[in-house]
Coordinates of C-alpha atoms in Angstrom, one line a residue:
M154 CA 1.1 34.7 -25.0
N155 CA 3.2 33.9 -22.2
P156 CA 2.1 30.3 -22.0
E157 CA 1.9 30.5 -18.1
T158 CA -0.7 33.5 -17.9
P159 CA -4.3 32.4 -17.2
P160 CA -6.5 32.7 -20.3
P161 CA -8.9 34.9 -20.6
P162 CA -12.2 33.6 -18.3
S163 CA -14.4 32.1 -22.0
L164 CA -15.5 29.1 -20.0
S165 CA -18.1 28.3 -16.5
V166 CA -17.5 25.2 -15.9
A167 CA -19.6 23.1 -13.1
L168 CA -17.8 20.0 -11.3
I169 CA -20.2 17.8 -9.6
C170 CA -19.2 14.6 -7.2
F171 CA -21.5 14.0 -4.7
S172 CA -18.9 11.7 -2.3
H173 CA -18.7 11.8 1.3
A174 CA -14.9 10.2 1.1
W175 CA -11.9 11.9 0.7
G176 CA -9.4 10.1 -1.4
G177 CA -7.3 10.5 -5.0
L178 CA -10.8 10.5 -6.5
E179 CA -11.7 14.1 -4.4
I180 CA -8.3 14.8 -3.9
M181 CA -8.2 15.5 -7.5
V182 CA -11.4 17.1 -8.6
T183 CA -10.6 19.9 -5.8
K184 CA -7.0 20.1 -7.9
I185 CA -8.7 20.8 -11.3
A186 CA -11.5 23.3 -10.4
A187 CA -8.2 25.3 -7.8
A188 CA -6.3 25.2 -11.2
L189 CA -8.7 26.3 -13.6
S190 CA -10.1 29.1 -11.2
T191 CA -6.8 30.3 -10.9
R192 CA -6.6 29.9 -14.5
G193 CA -9.4 32.2 -15.2
H194 CA -12.5 30.6 -15.3
R195 CA -16.1 30.7 -13.4
V196 CA -15.5 27.4 -11.8
F197 CA -18.7 26.0 -9.4
L198 CA -17.8 22.4 -6.9
I199 CA -20.9 20.8 -6.8
S200 CA -20.1 18.4 -3.3
P201 CA -22.9 17.3 -0.3
S202 CA -22.5 19.4 2.6
G203 CA -20.2 18.6 4.9
S204 CA -17.7 17.0 3.0
P205 CA -14.6 17.0 3.2
I206 CA -14.7 18.1 -0.6
E207 CA -16.7 21.2 0.9
A208 CA -13.7 21.9 3.8
E209 CA -10.9 21.8 1.1
A210 CA -12.8 25.0 -1.3
V211 CA -13.5 26.2 2.0
R212 CA -10.2 26.5 2.5
Q213 CA -8.4 27.2 -0.5
G214 CA -11.6 30.0 -1.5
L215 CA -12.9 28.3 -4.3
T216 CA -16.8 28.5 -5.3
H217 CA -18.6 25.7 -3.8
I218 CA -22.3 25.3 -3.9
S219 CA -23.4 22.3 -1.2
M220 CA -25.4 19.7 -2.9
T221 CA -26.9 17.0 0.0
P222 CA -28.9 13.5 -2.6
R223 CA -30.8 12.0 -0.3
M224 CA -31.3 9.1 -2.9
K225 CA -27.9 7.7 -4.9
Y226 CA -29.7 7.4 -8.3
L227 CA -32.0 9.7 -10.2
D228 CA -32.7 12.5 -7.0
P229 CA -35.2 14.7 -8.6
K230 CA -35.0 17.3 -6.4
I231 CA -30.8 17.4 -6.7
I232 CA -31.5 17.0 -10.8
G233 CA -33.8 20.2 -10.0
E234 CA -31.6 22.3 -8.4
L235 CA -28.5 21.5 -10.6
G236 CA -30.3 22.0 -13.9
R237 CA -31.0 25.6 -12.6
L238 CA -27.7 26.6 -11.4
F239 CA -26.6 25.5 -15.3
R240 CA -29.7 27.8 -16.9
R241 CA -29.0 30.4 -14.3
H242 CA -25.0 30.4 -14.2
Q243 CA -24.7 29.5 -18.5
I244 CA -22.6 26.5 -17.3
G245 CA -21.1 25.8 -20.9
I246 CA -19.1 22.5 -19.4
A247 CA -20.8 20.1 -16.7
L248 CA -18.1 17.7 -16.1
A249 CA -19.9 14.3 -13.4
T250 CA -16.5 12.5 -11.9
L251 CA -18.5 9.2 -9.9
S252 CA -20.4 6.9 -12.5
R253 CA -23.4 7.2 -10.4
D254 CA -23.9 10.7 -10.7
I255 CA -23.7 10.9 -14.3
S256 CA -27.5 10.0 -14.7
T257 CA -27.8 13.0 -12.8
V258 CA -25.9 15.5 -14.6
V259 CA -27.2 13.6 -17.9
L260 CA -31.1 15.2 -17.1
A261 CA -29.9 18.0 -15.4
G262 CA -28.4 18.7 -18.8
R263 CA -32.4 19.0 -19.6
F264 CA -32.8 22.4 -18.2
S265 CA -30.4 24.0 -20.2
P266 CA -29.4 22.6 -23.7
G267 CA -26.3 24.4 -24.0
T268 CA -24.5 22.7 -20.9
K269 CA -21.9 20.1 -22.8
L270 CA -22.0 17.1 -20.6
V271 CA -18.9 15.4 -19.6
Y272 CA -17.5 12.3 -17.8
F273 CA -14.3 12.4 -16.0
Q274 CA -13.6 8.6 -15.1
Q275 CA -11.1 7.7 -12.8
M276 CA -12.1 4.1 -11.6
Q277 CA -11.7 1.1 -13.5
F278 CA -14.6 -1.2 -14.7
G279 CA -14.6 -4.6 -16.4
H280 CA -17.3 -5.6 -16.8
S281 CA -20.6 -4.7 -20.1
K282 CA -22.4 -1.6 -18.7
R283 CA -24.4 -2.2 -22.3
D284 CA -28.1 -2.3 -21.2
L285 CA -30.9 0.1 -21.4
F286 CA -30.1 2.5 -18.9
H287 CA -26.6 2.7 -19.4
R288 CA -27.2 3.3 -23.4
W289 CA -29.4 5.6 -22.5
T290 CA -27.5 7.8 -19.9
Y291 CA -23.9 7.6 -22.0
S292 CA -25.9 8.6 -25.2
A293 CA -25.9 11.5 -23.6
L294 CA -22.6 12.5 -22.8
D295 CA -20.7 14.9 -25.1
S296 CA -17.3 14.2 -24.1
W297 CA -16.1 10.6 -21.7
I298 CA -12.1 11.7 -20.8
T299 CA -10.5 8.8 -18.6
L300 CA -7.0 8.6 -17.3
T301 CA -5.1 5.8 -18.9
R302 CA -4.5 4.3 -22.6
A303 CA -6.4 1.1 -20.4
M304 CA -9.3 2.6 -19.6
K305 CA -10.5 3.8 -22.4
N306 CA -9.2 0.5 -24.2
S307 CA -12.1 -1.1 -21.4
V308 CA -14.9 1.8 -22.2
V309 CA -15.0 0.5 -25.7
Q310 CA -15.2 -2.6 -25.0
N311 CA -18.0 -2.3 -22.3
T312 CA -20.3 0.3 -23.8
I313 CA -21.5 2.4 -26.5
V314 CA -19.7 5.4 -26.1
K315 CA -18.6 6.1 -29.6
E316 CA -14.7 6.3 -30.1
R317 CA -14.6 10.0 -31.2
I318 CA -15.9 11.3 -27.5
L319 CA -12.9 9.0 -26.0
D320 CA -10.0 11.5 -24.7
V321 CA -7.1 10.0 -22.4
I322 CA -5.7 12.4 -20.5
P323 CA -3.0 11.5 -17.8
F324 CA -3.5 14.2 -15.0
G325 CA -0.2 13.8 -12.8
T326 CA 0.9 15.8 -10.4
D327 CA 2.3 19.4 -9.7
R328 CA 6.1 19.9 -9.9
T329 CA 6.6 22.5 -8.3
V330 CA 5.2 20.3 -4.7
F331 CA 6.8 17.7 -5.8
D332 CA 9.8 19.0 -6.0
P333 CA 12.3 17.2 -4.0
R334 CA 15.1 20.3 -4.3
R335 CA 11.9 22.0 -1.5
S336 CA 11.5 18.8 0.4
S337 CA 15.1 17.6 2.3
R338 CA 15.5 14.1 3.2
K339 CA 16.9 15.3 7.2
H340 CA 14.3 17.2 6.9
G341 CA 11.7 15.2 6.3
R342 CA 13.0 12.4 8.7
S343 CA 12.9 14.6 11.3
V344 CA 9.8 15.2 10.6
F345 CA 7.9 12.2 10.7
Q346 CA 11.0 10.7 13.1
L347 CA 12.3 8.4 11.0
P348 CA 15.5 7.1 11.7
N349 CA 18.6 8.7 9.9
N350 CA 20.7 5.7 9.3
S351 CA 18.3 2.5 7.6
L352 CA 17.5 2.6 4.5
L353 CA 13.8 3.4 4.3
V354 CA 11.3 2.1 2.2
G355 CA 7.4 3.9 2.1
F356 CA 3.9 3.0 1.3
I357 CA 1.4 6.1 1.2
G358 CA -2.3 5.9 0.8
R359 CA -5.3 4.3 2.6
L360 CA -4.6 1.4 4.4
D361 CA -7.2 -1.7 2.6
K362 CA -6.4 -5.4 1.5
Q363 CA -7.0 -3.9 -2.0
K364 CA -4.2 -2.2 -2.2
G365 CA -1.6 -4.8 -0.9
C366 CA -0.3 -3.4 2.3
E367 CA -0.2 -7.5 3.6
E368 CA 2.4 -8.1 1.3
F369 CA 4.3 -5.2 1.6
I370 CA 4.3 -6.4 5.5
R371 CA 5.3 -10.2 4.4
A372 CA 7.6 -8.9 1.6
A373 CA 9.2 -6.4 4.7
A374 CA 9.9 -9.9 6.3
I375 CA 11.5 -10.9 3.2
V376 CA 14.4 -8.0 3.0
R377 CA 14.7 -7.7 6.1
K378 CA 17.2 -11.2 5.9
S379 CA 19.1 -9.3 2.5
A380 CA 19.2 -6.0 4.1
P381 CA 18.8 -5.5 8.4
K382 CA 18.6 -2.2 7.9
S383 CA 16.2 -1.5 6.3
L384 CA 12.7 -0.1 7.8
F385 CA 9.2 0.0 6.3
I386 CA 6.6 2.2 6.6
L387 CA 3.1 2.8 6.1
A388 CA 1.7 5.6 6.2
G389 CA -2.8 6.7 5.9
E390 CA -5.8 5.1 7.4
E391 CA -8.1 2.6 7.2
T392 CA -11.3 2.5 4.8
H393 CA -13.7 4.6 6.1
G394 CA -16.6 2.9 7.8
E395 CA -14.3 -0.4 7.3
P396 CA -12.4 -0.5 11.3
G397 CA -9.9 -2.5 12.6
Y398 CA -7.7 -3.8 9.7
A399 CA -4.7 -1.5 10.9
D400 CA -5.0 -3.8 13.8
S401 CA -4.7 -6.9 11.6
L402 CA -1.8 -5.4 10.0
R403 CA -0.3 -4.4 13.1
S404 CA -0.5 -8.2 14.4
L405 CA 0.9 -9.9 11.3
S406 CA 4.0 -7.2 11.4
D407 CA 4.6 -8.6 15.3
S408 CA 3.9 -12.1 14.5
L409 CA 6.9 -11.7 11.8
G410 CA 9.0 -10.2 13.7
L411 CA 9.3 -7.0 12.6
K412 CA 7.5 -5.1 15.4
Q413 CA 10.8 -2.7 15.3
H414 CA 10.9 -2.5 11.5
I415 CA 8.0 -1.3 10.3
R416 CA 6.1 1.8 11.4
F417 CA 2.8 2.7 11.4
L418 CA 1.8 7.1 10.8
P419 CA -1.3 8.5 10.3
F420 CA -2.5 9.5 7.0
T421 CA -0.5 13.5 6.4
R422 CA -1.1 16.1 4.0
E423 CA 2.8 16.9 4.1
V424 CA 2.6 13.8 1.3
P425 CA 6.4 15.5 -0.9
L426 CA 7.6 15.9 2.9
F427 CA 7.5 11.7 3.0
L428 CA 8.2 11.0 -0.1
A429 CA 11.4 12.7 0.4
S430 CA 12.5 11.0 3.7
L431 CA 12.1 7.5 1.6
D432 CA 14.9 5.6 -0.4
V433 CA 11.4 2.7 -2.4
L434 CA 8.2 4.0 -3.1
A435 CA 6.5 0.5 -3.1
V436 CA 2.9 0.4 -4.8
P437 CA 2.1 -3.2 -4.1
S438 CA -1.9 -2.5 -5.1
Y439 CA -4.1 -5.9 -6.7
S440 CA -5.5 -3.4 -9.3
E441 CA -4.4 0.2 -9.0
T442 CA -6.9 1.9 -11.9
F443 CA -4.3 4.7 -12.2
G444 CA -1.6 5.4 -9.1
Y445 CA -1.2 9.2 -8.6
V446 CA 1.5 8.5 -5.5
A447 CA 3.7 7.0 -7.9
I448 CA 3.7 9.5 -10.2
E449 CA 3.8 12.2 -7.0
G450 CA 7.1 9.3 -5.5
M451 CA 8.6 9.4 -9.4
A452 CA 8.6 13.1 -9.6
M453 CA 10.7 13.5 -6.1
G454 CA 13.5 11.6 -7.4
L455 CA 12.1 7.8 -6.1
P456 CA 12.6 4.6 -7.9
V457 CA 8.9 3.0 -8.0
V458 CA 8.4 -0.2 -7.7
G459 CA 4.6 -1.5 -8.5
T460 CA 2.5 -4.3 -9.7
N461 CA 2.0 -4.7 -13.3
A462 CA -2.6 -4.0 -12.9
G463 CA -4.2 -1.5 -13.5
G464 CA -3.0 1.8 -14.3
L465 CA 0.6 1.8 -13.2
P466 CA 1.7 0.2 -16.8
E467 CA 1.2 2.9 -17.9
I468 CA 3.4 5.2 -15.6
I469 CA 6.2 3.1 -13.9
V470 CA 8.4 2.0 -16.9
D471 CA 9.9 -1.3 -16.1
G472 CA 12.9 -1.5 -15.4
E473 CA 13.9 1.9 -16.0
T474 CA 12.0 4.5 -13.3
G475 CA 10.9 1.3 -11.2
F476 CA 10.4 -2.2 -11.4
L477 CA 7.0 -3.9 -11.9
V478 CA 6.0 -7.2 -10.2
P479 CA 3.0 -9.7 -10.1
P480 CA -0.3 -8.8 -7.4
R481 CA -0.6 -10.2 -4.2
N482 CA 3.4 -11.8 -4.4
P483 CA 5.1 -10.6 -1.3
E484 CA 8.4 -12.2 -2.9
E485 CA 8.3 -10.4 -6.1
L486 CA 8.1 -7.8 -4.7
A487 CA 10.6 -8.5 -2.2
R488 CA 13.4 -8.8 -4.9
P489 CA 13.5 -5.8 -6.7
I490 CA 13.4 -3.3 -2.9
I491 CA 16.5 -5.8 -2.6
S492 CA 18.2 -4.7 -5.5
L493 CA 17.6 -1.4 -4.5
L494 CA 18.5 -0.8 -1.2
K495 CA 22.0 -2.7 -2.5
K496 CA 22.4 -0.7 -5.2
P497 CA 22.4 3.3 -4.6
A498 CA 24.1 4.6 -7.8
L499 CA 20.6 1.9 -9.4
R500 CA 18.4 4.2 -7.1
K501 CA 19.7 7.6 -8.3
A502 CA 19.6 6.0 -11.6
M503 CA 16.3 4.8 -12.0
G504 CA 15.0 8.6 -9.5
T505 CA 16.2 10.9 -12.5
K506 CA 14.7 9.1 -15.2
G507 CA 11.0 9.2 -13.2
Q508 CA 11.9 12.8 -12.7
K509 CA 12.0 13.1 -16.5
R510 CA 9.1 10.7 -17.5
V511 CA 6.6 12.6 -15.1
K512 CA 7.7 16.2 -16.5
E513 CA 7.0 14.3 -20.2
R514 CA 4.1 12.6 -19.6
F515 CA 2.9 13.7 -16.1
D516 CA 3.1 17.3 -15.5
F517 CA -0.6 18.3 -13.9
R518 CA 0.4 21.8 -15.6
K519 CA 0.4 20.4 -18.6
N520 CA -2.9 18.6 -18.1
I521 CA -5.3 20.9 -17.5
K522 CA -4.1 23.3 -20.3
M523 CA -5.0 19.5 -22.2
L524 CA -8.5 19.9 -20.4
E525 CA -8.8 23.3 -20.9
A526 CA -9.1 22.9 -24.5
L527 CA -10.8 19.8 -25.2
F528 CA -13.6 21.9 -23.0
Q529 CA -12.7 24.7 -25.3
R530 CA -13.2 23.0 -28.2
L531 CA -16.4 21.3 -26.7
S532 CA -17.6 25.3 -25.8
S533 CA -17.1 26.4 -29.5
T534 CA -18.2 23.2 -31.6
G535 CA -20.5 21.4 -29.6
F536 CA -18.2 18.0 -30.4
P537 CA -15.0 17.2 -29.2
S538 CA -11.4 16.7 -31.3
A539 CA -11.8 14.0 -33.5
T540 CA -8.7 12.8 -32.2
S541 CA -8.8 10.0 -30.0
E542 CA -6.8 10.4 -26.9
L543 CA -4.8 14.1 -26.1
S544 CA -1.9 12.4 -24.1
V545 CA 1.5 13.9 -24.3
G546 CA 4.5 11.5 -24.7
A547 CA 4.2 7.3 -25.0

């Protein structure tokens, strides 16, 4: 069989995400739902009514079921609705994507004993969860998926979850979408009204203190002294419900004399085109759980300067595909950016190595096949593979 040929519709999967937000976690849930559907599986995407996930499901023509919990934990109505759905549609795999939803999914699973319960962890936690409630909840899971080895090790250290049910799947990006051959630098700069004769250093993501936005701006002031043709771009919106941060960033840039040298762009779905317009991508987060945007930047052939915190060290190879620097340190952030702006050959070499790394380890299509294989093993045997890591490459 051709490896790209969709398999027979052998799985029935429910993806549950009771979130009203729209960030990396929610985007990934809809991407997984779409990919599994394309590969011939029955997929039910479950989220609150009016949520961005619902809107995206409608836009993509995915099967969506609206359920809106009134309680943050253990909503009896939702437990009943989920349980009936599991039983009625003979759901083989129920995937919870928020930690707060695990207990709800576990209780719903009592209505459908044949349903395997899986948690896909995308957010890091660093404190113990060995209390009675978490011991009971986690003991009911058939599988726990993490994005990085660091996350997996944290689960082993802080919970009672057995290592044998833990798998690492480093979900990356769709290389057919994040392909520099499809998005030209010239077109990107034209669309975003950016100058052709400047060296562009970009940040894209939520405008939030934890994302290192202030350090990015302070680093810009340092870089400008050595690279006067540089222009810094922040693309994104404030965290929902926390207004005022974007204005404080603009005030900071003005106070540093950067008003003409920093651009603030709104949230855009044209991420590949935005990345194509850049020369360097910065990911200065204080602690990025994984760092999807770093993978996307590498796929687009960009050198990435990120922090040596969270999952970024498992994505960026320091000195090869980009540079790793300490968080909360504008001076350290500025240093490799200056080097990259002054050395076009280095930018190109790192970009090429980054694309190769994404192809080998962070190709979303390969990652989906790994997830599919795990689901099929769970459905056929009731237990995951004894292999504790499904990830490819190193």
